[in-house]
Coordinates of C-alpha atoms and ligand atoms in Angstrom, one line a residue:
M27 CA 51.4 -27.3 -14.8
T28 CA 49.7 -27.7 -18.2
D29 CA 50.0 -23.6 -18.7
V30 CA 54.0 -23.1 -18.2
V31 CA 53.8 -19.4 -18.9
K32 CA 50.8 -19.1 -16.2
W33 CA 52.8 -21.4 -13.4
L34 CA 55.8 -19.2 -14.4
K35 CA 54.5 -16.2 -13.8
E36 CA 53.2 -17.1 -10.3
N37 CA 55.3 -18.7 -9.3
G38 CA 59.2 -18.1 -11.3
N39 CA 59.4 -14.2 -11.3
L40 CA 58.9 -15.0 -15.2
K41 CA 60.6 -11.8 -17.1
I42 CA 58.8 -11.3 -20.3
I43 CA 60.3 -9.5 -23.2
E44 CA 58.3 -7.7 -25.6
E45 CA 61.0 -6.3 -27.9
P46 CA 61.1 -7.8 -31.6
L47 CA 64.6 -10.0 -31.2
D48 CA 66.3 -12.4 -33.6
V49 CA 66.7 -16.4 -32.9
E50 CA 69.6 -16.2 -34.6
L51 CA 72.0 -15.0 -31.5
E52 CA 69.9 -12.4 -30.2
I53 CA 67.7 -14.5 -28.2
P54 CA 70.2 -16.8 -27.4
H55 CA 72.9 -14.3 -26.3
V56 CA 70.1 -12.8 -23.7
A57 CA 69.2 -16.0 -22.1
Y58 CA 73.1 -17.3 -21.8
I59 CA 73.5 -13.9 -19.7
E60 CA 70.2 -13.8 -17.6
V61 CA 71.4 -17.5 -16.2
K62 CA 74.9 -16.7 -15.6
K63 CA 73.7 -14.0 -13.0
E64 CA 73.1 -14.4 -9.0
D65 CA 69.4 -13.4 -9.1
S66 CA 68.6 -15.2 -12.9
R67 CA 65.0 -15.2 -14.0
P68 CA 63.3 -17.2 -16.6
L69 CA 62.3 -15.5 -19.9
L70 CA 59.6 -15.1 -22.7
F71 CA 60.4 -13.5 -25.6
T72 CA 57.0 -12.6 -27.2
N73 CA 58.2 -11.7 -30.6
P74 CA 60.8 -13.7 -31.9
V75 CA 62.1 -12.9 -35.5
S76 CA 64.6 -14.1 -38.1
K77 CA 65.8 -11.4 -39.9
A78 CA 67.9 -13.7 -42.6
K79 CA 64.8 -15.5 -43.4
G80 CA 62.1 -12.5 -43.2
I81 CA 60.2 -14.3 -40.7
T82 CA 58.1 -13.1 -37.5
Y83 CA 57.0 -16.0 -35.7
D84 CA 53.7 -16.6 -34.0
I85 CA 55.2 -18.5 -31.3
P86 CA 56.6 -17.4 -28.2
V87 CA 60.4 -18.6 -27.0
L88 CA 60.4 -19.6 -22.9
M89 CA 63.8 -20.1 -21.8
N90 CA 65.7 -20.3 -18.6
I91 CA 62.7 -22.4 -17.4
F92 CA 65.5 -24.0 -14.8
A93 CA 66.7 -20.4 -13.9
N94 CA 67.6 -21.2 -10.2
K95 CA 67.2 -23.6 -7.2
E96 CA 64.0 -22.3 -6.4
I97 CA 62.0 -22.5 -9.3
T98 CA 64.0 -25.8 -10.0
Q99 CA 62.3 -27.0 -6.5
K100 CA 59.3 -25.7 -7.5
I101 CA 59.2 -27.7 -10.4
F102 CA 60.0 -30.7 -8.8
G103 CA 57.3 -29.7 -6.0
K104 CA 59.3 -30.9 -3.1
H105 CA 63.4 -30.5 -2.7
P106 CA 65.6 -33.2 -4.5
D107 CA 66.7 -34.6 -1.3
D108 CA 62.7 -35.7 -0.2
I109 CA 62.2 -37.3 -3.6
A110 CA 66.3 -38.8 -2.9
Q111 CA 64.5 -39.9 0.6
G112 CA 61.3 -41.6 -0.7
I113 CA 63.6 -43.3 -3.8
D114 CA 65.9 -44.6 -0.9
E115 CA 62.9 -46.1 1.3
L116 CA 61.8 -47.6 -1.8
M117 CA 64.7 -49.3 -2.0
K118 CA 65.1 -50.5 1.7
L119 CA 61.5 -51.7 1.2
K120 CA 61.1 -54.9 3.4
P121 CA 58.4 -57.1 3.8
P122 CA 56.4 -55.9 6.6
H123 CA 55.7 -58.1 9.7
G124 CA 52.6 -57.6 11.6
F125 CA 48.9 -55.7 11.1
L126 CA 50.1 -52.7 11.6
A127 CA 53.4 -52.4 9.7
K128 CA 51.3 -53.6 6.8
L129 CA 48.9 -50.8 7.2
A130 CA 51.8 -48.3 7.2
M131 CA 53.0 -50.1 4.2
L132 CA 50.0 -49.1 1.9
P133 CA 50.2 -45.5 1.2
K134 CA 53.7 -46.4 -0.3
L135 CA 52.4 -49.1 -2.3
F136 CA 49.5 -47.1 -3.5
A137 CA 51.5 -44.2 -4.8
L138 CA 53.2 -46.3 -7.0
K139 CA 50.6 -47.2 -8.7
N140 CA 51.0 -43.9 -9.8
V141 CA 54.5 -44.2 -11.5
F142 CA 53.6 -46.1 -14.6
P143 CA 52.7 -43.8 -17.5
K144 CA 49.0 -44.2 -18.6
R145 CA 47.9 -44.6 -22.4
L146 CA 45.2 -42.7 -23.2
N147 CA 42.3 -43.0 -26.2
G148 CA 42.0 -40.4 -28.4
R149 CA 44.1 -37.2 -29.3
G150 CA 45.9 -34.8 -26.9
E151 CA 45.8 -31.1 -26.3
C152 CA 49.3 -31.4 -28.5
Q153 CA 47.5 -32.4 -31.5
E154 CA 44.8 -30.1 -31.3
V155 CA 46.5 -28.2 -34.6
I156 CA 47.6 -31.1 -37.2
Y157 CA 50.3 -30.1 -40.1
S158 CA 50.3 -32.7 -42.2
K159 CA 53.5 -34.2 -44.4
K160 CA 52.5 -31.8 -47.4
E161 CA 52.2 -28.8 -44.6
V162 CA 55.0 -29.5 -42.5
D163 CA 57.7 -26.7 -42.5
L164 CA 60.0 -26.3 -39.6
D165 CA 60.6 -22.8 -40.1
K166 CA 57.2 -22.3 -38.6
L167 CA 59.2 -23.0 -35.0
P168 CA 61.1 -20.1 -33.8
I169 CA 64.3 -22.6 -33.7
L170 CA 67.6 -20.8 -32.1
K171 CA 70.7 -20.4 -33.7
T172 CA 72.9 -20.1 -30.2
W173 CA 76.3 -19.5 -31.9
E174 CA 78.3 -17.8 -34.6
E175 CA 79.8 -21.0 -35.7
D176 CA 77.2 -23.3 -35.2
G177 CA 75.8 -25.4 -38.1
G178 CA 72.5 -23.9 -38.6
P179 CA 69.6 -23.6 -35.9
F180 CA 69.3 -26.4 -33.1
I181 CA 66.4 -27.5 -31.2
T182 CA 68.2 -27.6 -27.7
M183 CA 65.1 -28.7 -25.4
G184 CA 63.4 -31.2 -27.5
Q185 CA 62.2 -34.4 -25.6
V186 CA 63.2 -37.1 -27.8
Y187 CA 60.9 -40.4 -27.3
T188 CA 61.8 -43.8 -28.9
Q189 CA 61.3 -47.3 -28.8
S190 CA 63.1 -50.6 -29.2
L191 CA 62.9 -52.5 -32.7
D192 CA 60.5 -55.2 -30.6
G193 CA 58.5 -51.9 -28.9
K194 CA 59.0 -53.3 -25.3
M195 CA 61.1 -50.8 -24.1
Q196 CA 60.7 -46.8 -24.5
N197 CA 63.0 -43.8 -23.9
L198 CA 62.8 -40.4 -23.5
G199 CA 66.3 -38.7 -24.0
M200 CA 67.0 -35.1 -24.0
Y201 CA 69.2 -34.6 -27.2
R202 CA 69.6 -31.6 -29.6
L203 CA 68.0 -31.6 -33.0
Q204 CA 70.0 -29.7 -36.3
Q205 CA 67.2 -28.4 -38.3
Y206 CA 68.1 -29.4 -42.1
G207 CA 65.4 -27.1 -44.4
K208 CA 61.6 -27.5 -43.9
D209 CA 61.4 -31.1 -43.0
R210 CA 64.4 -33.1 -41.9
L211 CA 66.2 -32.9 -38.3
G212 CA 69.8 -34.0 -37.3
L213 CA 69.7 -36.8 -34.6
H214 CA 72.7 -35.7 -32.2
W215 CA 72.2 -38.9 -29.6
Q216 CA 75.8 -39.8 -28.3
I217 CA 77.4 -43.1 -28.8
H218 CA 76.5 -44.3 -25.6
K219 CA 73.0 -43.4 -25.0
D220 CA 69.4 -45.1 -25.4
A221 CA 68.3 -44.1 -28.3
S222 CA 71.4 -44.7 -30.2
H223 CA 71.3 -48.2 -28.9
F224 CA 67.5 -48.8 -30.0
F225 CA 69.0 -47.0 -33.5
D226 CA 71.3 -50.0 -34.0
Q227 CA 68.8 -52.5 -33.3
Y228 CA 66.6 -51.1 -36.5
E229 CA 69.8 -50.8 -38.9
K230 CA 70.5 -54.1 -38.2
A231 CA 67.1 -55.4 -39.0
G232 CA 67.1 -52.8 -42.4
K233 CA 64.0 -51.0 -40.5
K234 CA 62.9 -47.5 -40.3
M235 CA 63.3 -45.8 -36.7
P236 CA 60.2 -44.5 -35.3
V237 CA 61.1 -41.3 -33.5
T238 CA 58.8 -38.4 -31.8
V239 CA 60.3 -35.4 -30.3
A240 CA 58.2 -33.3 -28.1
I241 CA 58.7 -29.8 -27.3
G242 CA 57.2 -28.2 -24.1
G243 CA 54.8 -29.0 -21.4
D244 CA 55.3 -29.8 -18.1
P245 CA 59.5 -28.9 -17.4
L246 CA 59.7 -32.2 -15.7
Y247 CA 59.7 -33.8 -18.9
I248 CA 62.6 -32.2 -19.9
W249 CA 64.2 -32.5 -16.8
C250 CA 63.4 -36.3 -16.9
G251 CA 64.4 -36.5 -20.6
Q252 CA 67.9 -35.8 -19.6
A253 CA 68.2 -37.7 -15.9
P254 CA 70.7 -40.7 -16.4
M255 CA 68.0 -43.4 -15.7
P256 CA 69.5 -47.2 -16.1
H257 CA 69.3 -48.4 -19.5
G258 CA 65.6 -50.1 -20.5
M259 CA 63.9 -48.0 -17.8
F260 CA 61.7 -45.4 -19.1
E261 CA 62.1 -42.2 -17.9
L262 CA 58.7 -41.2 -17.2
L263 CA 58.1 -43.5 -14.8
L264 CA 60.8 -40.8 -12.8
Y265 CA 58.0 -38.4 -13.6
G266 CA 54.7 -40.4 -12.3
F267 CA 57.7 -40.7 -9.4
V268 CA 58.1 -37.6 -8.3
R269 CA 54.8 -35.9 -9.5
N270 CA 52.9 -38.8 -7.9
Q271 CA 50.5 -39.1 -10.5
N272 CA 50.5 -40.9 -13.9
A273 CA 52.4 -39.2 -17.2
R274 CA 49.3 -39.1 -19.4
L275 CA 50.3 -40.3 -22.8
V276 CA 48.6 -40.1 -26.2
K277 CA 50.0 -41.8 -29.8
S278 CA 51.6 -40.0 -32.2
I279 CA 49.5 -39.6 -35.3
T280 CA 51.8 -41.1 -37.8
N281 CA 54.0 -43.8 -35.8
D282 CA 53.8 -46.0 -32.8
I283 CA 55.2 -43.5 -30.2
Y284 CA 53.8 -42.6 -27.3
I285 CA 54.2 -38.6 -25.8
P286 CA 52.8 -36.7 -23.1
H287 CA 49.1 -35.4 -23.9
D288 CA 49.5 -31.9 -23.0
V289 CA 52.8 -31.3 -24.8
D290 CA 53.1 -27.7 -26.8
I291 CA 54.4 -29.4 -30.1
V292 CA 55.3 -32.6 -31.4
I293 CA 57.5 -33.3 -34.2
E294 CA 56.6 -37.2 -35.6
G295 CA 58.6 -38.7 -38.2
F296 CA 60.9 -41.5 -39.0
V297 CA 64.5 -42.6 -39.6
D298 CA 66.1 -44.3 -42.3
P299 CA 69.0 -46.5 -41.3
T300 CA 71.1 -46.0 -44.3
Q301 CA 71.1 -42.1 -44.1
R302 CA 73.6 -40.3 -41.9
E303 CA 74.0 -36.4 -42.6
I304 CA 76.6 -33.9 -41.0
E305 CA 75.6 -32.6 -37.3
G306 CA 77.1 -29.6 -36.0
P307 CA 79.7 -27.8 -35.6
F308 CA 77.2 -26.8 -31.9
G309 CA 78.8 -25.1 -29.2
D310 CA 78.1 -27.5 -26.6
H311 CA 77.9 -27.6 -22.9
T312 CA 81.7 -27.8 -22.1
G313 CA 81.5 -24.4 -23.2
Y314 CA 83.9 -25.7 -26.8
Y315 CA 82.1 -26.4 -29.6
T316 CA 81.2 -29.7 -30.7
L317 CA 83.2 -30.4 -34.2
K318 CA 81.3 -31.9 -37.1
E319 CA 80.2 -35.3 -36.9
P320 CA 77.9 -37.6 -39.0
F321 CA 74.5 -38.3 -37.3
P322 CA 71.0 -40.1 -38.1
V323 CA 68.2 -37.7 -39.8
L324 CA 64.7 -37.7 -39.1
D325 CA 62.3 -37.2 -41.7
V326 CA 59.2 -35.4 -40.3
E327 CA 56.3 -36.8 -41.3
T328 CA 53.4 -34.8 -39.2
I329 CA 53.9 -31.8 -37.2
T330 CA 51.0 -30.9 -34.5
M331 CA 50.4 -28.6 -31.9
R332 CA 48.3 -26.9 -29.2
K333 CA 46.1 -23.9 -30.2
N334 CA 48.6 -21.6 -28.6
P335 CA 51.8 -23.6 -28.2
V336 CA 55.2 -22.0 -26.6
F337 CA 58.1 -22.9 -27.6
Q338 CA 61.0 -23.9 -25.0
A339 CA 65.2 -23.7 -25.7
T340 CA 68.0 -23.6 -23.8
V341 CA 71.4 -22.4 -24.4
V342 CA 74.6 -24.1 -23.8
G343 CA 78.0 -23.1 -23.4
K344 CA 80.4 -22.2 -20.7
P345 CA 79.3 -22.3 -17.2
P346 CA 76.9 -21.3 -15.1
L347 CA 73.8 -22.6 -17.4
E348 CA 70.5 -24.3 -16.7
D349 CA 71.8 -26.9 -16.8
K350 CA 73.7 -26.5 -13.3
Y351 CA 69.9 -26.3 -11.7
M352 CA 69.0 -29.1 -13.9
G353 CA 72.1 -30.8 -12.7
W354 CA 71.5 -30.1 -9.2
G355 CA 68.2 -32.2 -8.9
T356 CA 69.7 -34.6 -11.1
E357 CA 73.0 -35.1 -8.5
R358 CA 70.8 -34.8 -5.2
I359 CA 67.7 -37.5 -6.8
F360 CA 70.3 -40.0 -8.2
L361 CA 72.6 -40.5 -4.6
P362 CA 70.6 -43.3 -3.4
L363 CA 70.9 -45.1 -6.7
L364 CA 74.0 -45.1 -6.6
K365 CA 74.6 -46.3 -2.8
P366 CA 73.9 -50.1 -3.8
M367 CA 77.2 -50.2 -5.8
A368 CA 79.0 -47.9 -3.3
P369 CA 77.3 -48.6 0.4
D370 CA 79.5 -46.4 1.8
L371 CA 79.3 -43.4 0.1
I372 CA 78.1 -40.6 1.8
D373 CA 77.4 -37.6 -0.8
Y374 CA 79.0 -36.2 -4.0
N375 CA 79.0 -33.3 -5.7
M376 CA 79.5 -32.4 -9.5
P377 CA 80.6 -28.5 -9.7
E378 CA 79.2 -27.3 -13.1
N379 CA 82.4 -25.7 -13.7
G380 CA 83.3 -29.2 -13.9
V381 CA 81.0 -29.5 -16.8
F382 CA 79.8 -32.7 -14.8
H383 CA 81.5 -35.6 -16.0
N384 CA 84.8 -33.8 -15.9
L385 CA 84.7 -33.6 -11.7
I386 CA 83.2 -35.4 -9.2
L387 CA 83.9 -35.1 -5.6
A388 CA 82.8 -37.5 -3.4
K389 CA 82.9 -38.2 0.6
M390 CA 82.6 -42.0 1.7
K391 CA 83.3 -44.0 5.0
T392 CA 86.1 -46.0 4.3
L393 CA 86.5 -49.2 6.2
Y394 CA 89.6 -50.9 4.9
K395 CA 92.6 -50.0 2.5
G396 CA 91.8 -49.7 -1.0
H397 CA 88.6 -48.6 -0.4
A398 CA 88.3 -45.3 -2.0
Q399 CA 89.8 -46.6 -5.0
Q400 CA 87.3 -49.4 -5.4
F401 CA 84.8 -46.6 -5.5
M402 CA 86.6 -44.8 -8.1
H403 CA 86.7 -48.0 -10.5
A404 CA 82.6 -48.7 -9.2
F405 CA 82.2 -44.8 -11.0
W406 CA 84.0 -45.5 -13.8
G407 CA 82.0 -48.4 -14.8
V408 CA 78.5 -47.7 -13.9
G409 CA 76.2 -46.2 -16.4
Q410 CA 76.5 -42.2 -17.6
M411 CA 78.9 -42.1 -14.4
S412 CA 81.4 -43.7 -16.2
F413 CA 82.5 -40.2 -18.0
V414 CA 83.4 -38.8 -15.5
K415 CA 86.9 -37.9 -16.1
H416 CA 88.6 -36.7 -12.6
A417 CA 87.1 -38.1 -9.1
I418 CA 87.9 -36.6 -6.1
F419 CA 87.0 -38.9 -2.7
V420 CA 87.6 -37.7 0.8
G421 CA 86.5 -39.4 4.0
E422 CA 83.8 -38.6 6.3
H423 CA 84.9 -36.0 8.0
A424 CA 85.8 -33.6 5.6
P425 CA 84.2 -30.3 4.7
D426 CA 80.5 -30.0 2.9
L427 CA 81.0 -31.1 -0.4
E428 CA 79.6 -27.6 -2.0
N429 CA 82.1 -25.5 0.7
H430 CA 84.6 -25.6 -2.2
E431 CA 86.9 -23.1 -0.2
K432 CA 87.3 -25.5 2.8
L433 CA 87.1 -28.8 0.6
T434 CA 90.0 -27.5 -1.3
E435 CA 92.1 -27.2 1.6
H436 CA 90.8 -30.1 2.8
I437 CA 92.0 -32.2 -0.6
L438 CA 95.2 -30.1 -0.3
N439 CA 96.0 -31.3 2.4
R440 CA 96.0 -34.9 2.0
L441 CA 97.4 -34.9 -1.9
E442 CA 100.0 -37.7 -2.2
K443 CA 101.8 -38.5 -5.1
S444 CA 101.3 -42.4 -4.0
K445 CA 97.3 -42.0 -3.7
I446 CA 96.6 -40.5 -7.2
L447 CA 95.5 -43.1 -9.4
I448 CA 96.1 -42.8 -13.4
T449 CA 94.0 -45.1 -15.4
H450 CA 92.4 -45.3 -19.1
G451 CA 88.8 -46.0 -19.7
I452 CA 85.4 -44.6 -21.3
V453 CA 85.4 -40.8 -21.8
D454 CA 82.1 -38.9 -22.7
H455 CA 81.2 -38.6 -26.8
L456 CA 82.0 -34.9 -26.2
D457 CA 85.6 -35.0 -24.7
H458 CA 87.7 -33.3 -26.5
S459 CA 91.2 -33.4 -24.9
S460 CA 91.7 -37.7 -25.3
P461 CA 94.1 -38.6 -28.0
E462 CA 91.3 -41.1 -29.5
Q463 CA 87.5 -40.3 -29.3
F464 CA 85.3 -42.3 -26.8
V465 CA 88.8 -43.3 -24.6
G466 CA 90.8 -41.1 -22.7
G467 CA 92.7 -40.9 -19.2
K468 CA 91.5 -41.2 -16.2
L469 CA 92.2 -39.3 -12.7
G470 CA 91.4 -41.0 -9.1
I471 CA 92.5 -38.9 -6.1
D472 CA 92.1 -40.7 -2.5
A473 CA 92.3 -38.0 -0.2
T474 CA 90.5 -39.9 2.5
D475 CA 93.5 -40.4 4.7
D476 CA 95.0 -38.2 7.6
E477 CA 96.7 -35.2 7.1
I478 CA 100.2 -35.5 5.1
E479 CA 103.5 -34.0 6.9
K480 CA 105.5 -31.9 4.7
G481 CA 104.5 -29.3 2.9
V482 CA 106.5 -27.5 0.6
E483 CA 109.8 -26.8 1.2
E484 CA 110.6 -23.0 0.4
L485 CA 107.3 -21.0 -0.2
I486 CA 108.5 -17.9 -2.2
S487 CA 106.4 -14.7 -3.7
D488 CA 104.7 -15.1 -6.8
A489 CA 106.9 -12.5 -8.0
V490 CA 110.2 -14.1 -7.2
L491 CA 109.0 -17.6 -8.6
L492 CA 108.1 -15.5 -11.8
E493 CA 111.6 -14.2 -12.1
K494 CA 112.9 -17.8 -11.8
M495 CA 110.9 -19.1 -13.8
Q496 CA 111.3 -16.6 -16.9
Q497 CA 115.1 -17.4 -15.9
I498 CA 114.4 -20.8 -17.3
D499 CA 111.8 -20.2 -20.0
E500 CA 111.0 -17.1 -21.5
N501 CA 107.7 -18.7 -22.5
I502 CA 106.0 -18.3 -19.0
C503 CA 103.8 -15.0 -18.8
E504 CA 102.1 -15.4 -15.3
V505 CA 102.7 -17.3 -11.8
K506 CA 99.6 -16.9 -9.2
Q507 CA 99.8 -19.2 -6.2
Y508 CA 96.6 -20.5 -4.5
M509 CA 96.3 -22.2 -1.5
I510 CA 99.3 -21.2 0.0
H511 CA 98.7 -21.9 3.3
T512 CA 98.1 -25.5 3.1
K513 CA 100.7 -28.4 2.5
T514 CA 99.8 -28.4 -0.7
P515 CA 99.9 -24.6 -2.6
V516 CA 98.6 -24.6 -6.3
C517 CA 101.2 -22.8 -8.6
V518 CA 99.0 -21.8 -11.7
I519 CA 101.2 -20.3 -14.7
S520 CA 100.4 -19.2 -17.9
V521 CA 102.9 -19.8 -21.0
A522 CA 102.9 -18.8 -24.4
K523 CA 103.1 -22.6 -25.7
K524 CA 105.6 -23.4 -28.2
E525 CA 106.2 -26.8 -27.2
S526 CA 105.3 -29.8 -25.5
Q527 CA 105.2 -28.4 -22.0
K528 CA 106.8 -31.9 -20.5
Y529 CA 110.1 -30.1 -21.8
M530 CA 109.0 -26.9 -19.4
I531 CA 108.1 -29.1 -16.7
S532 CA 111.8 -30.7 -16.4
K533 CA 113.4 -27.7 -16.8
L534 CA 111.3 -26.5 -14.2
H535 CA 112.6 -29.2 -12.0
E536 CA 115.5 -27.1 -10.1
L537 CA 112.8 -25.0 -8.5
K538 CA 111.2 -28.3 -7.0
K539 CA 111.6 -26.8 -3.5
H540 CA 109.2 -23.6 -4.3
I541 CA 106.4 -26.0 -5.8
K542 CA 104.3 -28.9 -5.0
L543 CA 101.6 -28.4 -7.7
L544 CA 102.0 -26.9 -11.1
V545 CA 98.8 -26.2 -13.1
I546 CA 99.8 -24.8 -16.8
V547 CA 97.4 -22.7 -19.1
D548 CA 98.0 -20.9 -22.4
K549 CA 98.3 -17.0 -21.7
A550 CA 95.3 -16.5 -24.5
N551 CA 91.6 -16.4 -22.6
N552 CA 92.5 -17.4 -19.4
E553 CA 93.0 -15.2 -16.3
L554 CA 95.1 -16.6 -13.3
G555 CA 92.9 -14.8 -11.0
N556 CA 89.9 -16.1 -12.2
S557 CA 89.5 -19.8 -10.0
Y558 CA 86.0 -20.3 -11.2
M559 CA 87.1 -20.4 -15.1
L560 CA 90.8 -22.0 -15.0
I561 CA 89.1 -25.3 -12.8
W562 CA 86.2 -25.6 -16.2
R563 CA 89.8 -24.9 -18.5
V564 CA 91.6 -27.4 -16.9
A565 CA 89.3 -30.1 -16.2
N566 CA 87.9 -29.7 -20.2
N567 CA 91.7 -30.1 -21.9
I568 CA 93.5 -32.2 -19.8
D569 CA 93.7 -36.0 -20.6
A570 CA 95.1 -37.5 -16.8
Q571 CA 97.4 -40.4 -19.0
R572 CA 99.2 -37.6 -21.4
D573 CA 99.1 -34.4 -19.5
I574 CA 99.4 -35.5 -15.5
V575 CA 103.1 -36.3 -14.2
L576 CA 104.1 -36.9 -11.1
E577 CA 107.7 -36.0 -11.3
P578 CA 109.8 -33.6 -10.2
F579 CA 106.5 -32.4 -8.8
I580 CA 102.7 -32.9 -9.6
A581 CA 102.1 -30.8 -12.9
I582 CA 98.9 -30.8 -14.6
D583 CA 99.5 -29.3 -18.3
G584 CA 95.7 -27.6 -18.6
T585 CA 96.9 -25.8 -22.2
N586 CA 95.0 -27.0 -25.8
K587 CA 97.0 -29.1 -27.3
D588 CA 98.3 -29.6 -30.7
K589 CA 101.3 -31.8 -32.9
H590 CA 103.9 -31.0 -30.1
D591 CA 101.6 -33.3 -27.7
R592 CA 101.4 -35.8 -30.3
Y593 CA 97.3 -34.8 -30.6
D594 CA 96.0 -35.5 -34.3
R595 CA 92.8 -34.5 -34.0
E596 CA 90.9 -30.8 -34.5
W597 CA 91.0 -28.8 -31.7
P598 CA 87.7 -27.4 -31.2
G599 CA 87.1 -23.7 -30.1
D600 CA 85.8 -21.9 -27.4
T601 CA 82.2 -20.9 -27.1
F602 CA 82.6 -16.8 -27.6
C603 CA 79.7 -14.5 -27.8
T604 CA 79.5 -12.1 -30.7
K605 CA 80.4 -8.7 -30.1
E606 CA 78.0 -6.9 -32.6
V607 CA 75.1 -8.4 -30.6
L608 CA 76.2 -7.6 -27.5
D609 CA 76.6 -4.1 -28.2
R610 CA 73.5 -4.0 -30.1
L611 CA 71.1 -5.6 -27.1
Q612 CA 73.4 -3.1 -25.0
A613 CA 72.0 -0.1 -26.9
K614 CA 68.7 -1.6 -26.6
G615 CA 68.8 -1.9 -22.6
I616 CA 67.8 -5.8 -22.9
I617 CA 71.1 -6.7 -21.4
D618 CA 73.4 -4.4 -19.0
I619 CA 76.7 -6.0 -18.3
D620 CA 80.4 -4.8 -17.7
E621 CA 83.7 -5.6 -18.7
T622 CA 84.4 -7.2 -15.6
F623 CA 81.1 -9.3 -16.3
I624 CA 82.5 -10.2 -19.9
R625 CA 85.6 -11.2 -18.6
H626 CA 84.5 -12.9 -15.5
F627 CA 82.9 -15.4 -17.6
G628 CA 84.6 -15.8 -20.9
L629 CA 82.2 -14.0 -22.9
L630 CA 84.4 -12.7 -25.4
P631 CA 88.4 -13.5 -26.6
F632 CA 90.5 -11.6 -24.6
K633 CA 92.2 -8.9 -26.1
Ligands
FMN11 C1 70.8 -28.9 -22.1 C2 71.2 -30.5 -22.2 C3 71.5 -31.4 -23.6 C4 71.9 -32.1 -24.2 N1 72.2 -32.7 -25.4 C5 72.9 -33.9 -25.6 C6 72.6 -34.2 -26.8 O1 72.6 -33.1 -27.8 N2 72.9 -35.4 -27.3 C7 73.1 -36.3 -26.3 O2 73.0 -37.6 -26.5 N3 73.0 -36.0 -24.4 C8 72.6 -34.7 -24.4 N4 72.2 -34.4 -23.6 C9 72.5 -35.6 -22.0 C10 71.6 -36.5 -22.0 O3 70.1 -35.9 -22.0 C11 71.6 -37.6 -20.9 O4 72.8 -37.8 -21.3 C12 70.3 -38.5 -20.9 O5 70.6 -38.8 -20.0 C13 70.4 -39.0 -22.2 O6 68.9 -40.0 -21.8 P1 69.1 -41.7 -22.3 O7 70.3 -42.4 -21.6 O8 67.8 -42.2 -22.0 O9 70.1 -41.8 -23.9 C14 72.0 -33.1 -23.0 C15 71.4 -32.4 -21.5 C16 71.2 -31.5 -21.5 C17 70.8 -31.0 -19.9

């Protein structure tokens, strides 16, 4: 894995694009479109340029390394389920009885010696070229600007290495970094993340915090950086466990942080805890822009690199994206780590169109009344799982969690108002729907019981239902009913919103016998026939406490919120591609997409 490009050529069907393309929008748009294809491939851009800055870079850009499940599995070296099994066995390790049992345990114990990172003396390959403070120039790196409204260029696949004030804890986190000029980077470590906790310690002590950012090397480093390891556990332990080989580290040149010897590029420096700078906006993995917010800044002391480095980057925006495949690995590998707090959990799935923290589906064996509710609270109380907004639990005989069609049927046949838990708790730093940042509504659905008896009283066609609805409220534009063969058909409507939807829902009470579950979205930029993107939209846009009502039927208001909803934060916009850039790339033959593709993935605003 020391030469990732060679490895990807041999193992990953790497596509090489030699055409000079701009780091601003062009390269990111190509990667964004590629990863949405069924057969998506990793991409190497050998001639990145910046037209705005007049730069021709001599470092190629490597994107979509985690382009599909097959490559992701090859990066791990085995199926993530096998890694999970190894973790499970380790967690269940018991003292051996008898000589043979002791012998059988030896390989497991010896393998553990490979888990701990090793500190090497001397310099690593990543320090073959050294730029001193005077020579530091971030413009030497092909840093991408992904979206038109982004606040600037961002390093999107940076491995951010930090340590606690007393030096006893190390951390690797994948956080984006905004480029400010030639030698400063904005550090977007969110408030709940480990590096942010370390930062608090330095701030309290009034000391500068050392930070080293590594780019490239073994892609497993980057996967470890995004893995939700418990606080205090260095992510490179996981690297050693998966590779069965210690991560080999060298010391940064100007601070005490250790980084893998074989990464491509290293940016070292210090953070002055008294300084903050506006970070963002940034088109984020929620498919919405994250708005401007002050974050700490890294003053770069030194940049080092290999002789022929490669710049790894990713694009975030609307799903599906590379994080779908990284997230798949994380979901599988972390299953055994969830089991100690939820022992009767059988499996879980975080669909990528729920952008991970917005929706979790979990299968469990129920042993007593309230068991599913117990698990909901357990999930909402632990580590990064606590950011999950909507959790649906099904019983042990439910269909496979990845069979979304069958599973939805199963849930809708068991959906009951009395089994819906709406509560309040911590939400992800990026959540834009809650009335207040960091805390908001949580929804838990217990669908572990038997089928409910009563379905919808009188099912009518979409056309007739629309007519009846429009007689009540002319702002209702379209109706589409899903899953009409189940006990709870899903009636989705689009509206030209002019008031709080609460009024509209109460006005629709007279249609109660035709509706059991109503979902409302804005007419703009939503297509009622596209359930994949509807789930993405609604899971993003709702705060369960404000936007779900249970009378006269279950209704979910997935519209954008504004003053009518007593929402006084700034509502962010969708991430959209730039039409001229798409047209230019299409004319050059670099991309090949049609209107259906553009609409399906919401690439451009709807006309
Ligand atoms: C593509 C991608 C980009 C991410 N960007 C950020 C980011 O800018 N800030 C952040 O706090 N977390 C970000 N994350 C999530 C963190 O990497 C993840 O929560 C990780 O577990 C944090 O590590 P920590 O618990 O050691 O802080 C990103 C994840 C991915 C996959």
